[in-house]
Amino acid sequence: MARNYDVKGSKELLYWSIGLFLLCIWAVRDGWFPPPSKILRHGPPEEAEGTFYIFNQTLAVISFIAAVVCGVIYKVQQK
């Protein structure tokens, strides 16, 4: 006797994907195109030796990859 499991997927991965993509946009703006107030506080990105800009650039790349992975898993799960 075979059992038929009809399990509904959730939209949690979609929400994570959207949230991580918004984090990516914020990190891109803050890491590569900082506002003047950040430049005054931390110095220009080219001359700054601190890790503030490098952290934001790395965060942008990692959050973009995670957003794509969550989006792909969500799409595969919906089929």
XYZ file of C-alpha atoms in Angstrom:
79
model
C 0.000 0.000 0.000
C 1.698 3.196 -1.225
C 1.369 6.410 0.683
C 0.930 9.731 -1.046
C 2.430 12.650 0.813
C 1.246 16.023 -0.429
C 3.416 18.463 1.508
C 2.978 22.156 0.803
C 6.108 24.263 0.559
C 6.438 27.463 2.528
C 7.454 30.908 1.322
C 10.166 31.231 3.946
C 12.990 30.852 1.396
C 11.392 33.533 -0.779
C 11.349 35.926 2.177
C 14.977 35.099 2.991
C 15.936 35.661 -0.636
C 14.283 39.085 -0.705
C 15.823 40.060 2.639
C 19.304 38.980 1.600
C 18.963 40.826 -1.711
C 18.013 44.031 0.147
C 21.031 43.511 2.423
C 23.167 43.098 -0.703
C 21.911 46.387 -2.168
C 22.627 48.200 1.095
C 26.128 46.702 1.350
C 26.937 47.608 -2.279
C 25.894 51.194 -1.664
C 27.805 51.385 1.608
C 30.912 49.528 0.414
C 31.476 50.913 -3.087
C 29.453 54.149 -3.116
C 29.555 55.511 0.449
C 27.725 58.722 1.339
C 29.798 61.795 2.212
C 29.208 61.308 5.946
C 30.889 57.881 5.822
C 33.785 59.272 3.796
C 34.368 61.973 6.420
C 34.237 59.423 9.245
C 36.247 56.561 7.682
C 38.161 58.269 4.869
C 37.914 57.614 1.133
C 37.638 53.943 0.110
C 40.840 54.123 -1.937
C 42.939 55.470 0.937
C 41.285 53.769 3.909
C 43.231 50.880 5.346
C 40.444 49.943 7.747
C 38.242 46.991 7.109
C 34.951 48.936 7.013
C 34.724 49.071 3.203
C 36.201 45.618 2.690
C 33.670 44.145 5.121
C 30.762 45.755 3.257
C 32.063 44.634 -0.124
C 32.472 41.071 1.114
C 29.028 41.183 2.720
C 27.534 42.310 -0.596
C 29.047 39.398 -2.502
C 28.134 36.775 0.096
C 24.570 38.051 0.580
C 24.024 38.123 -3.199
C 25.156 34.513 -3.521
C 22.949 33.487 -0.585
C 19.952 35.352 -2.071
C 20.391 33.560 -5.394
C 20.722 30.170 -3.684
C 17.568 30.755 -1.596
C 15.691 31.930 -4.698
C 16.723 28.900 -6.725
C 15.798 26.496 -3.933
C 12.416 28.228 -3.605
C 11.755 27.904 -7.351
C 12.767 24.220 -7.383
C 10.629 23.568 -4.320
C 7.551 25.029 -6.043
C 7.625 22.507 -8.898
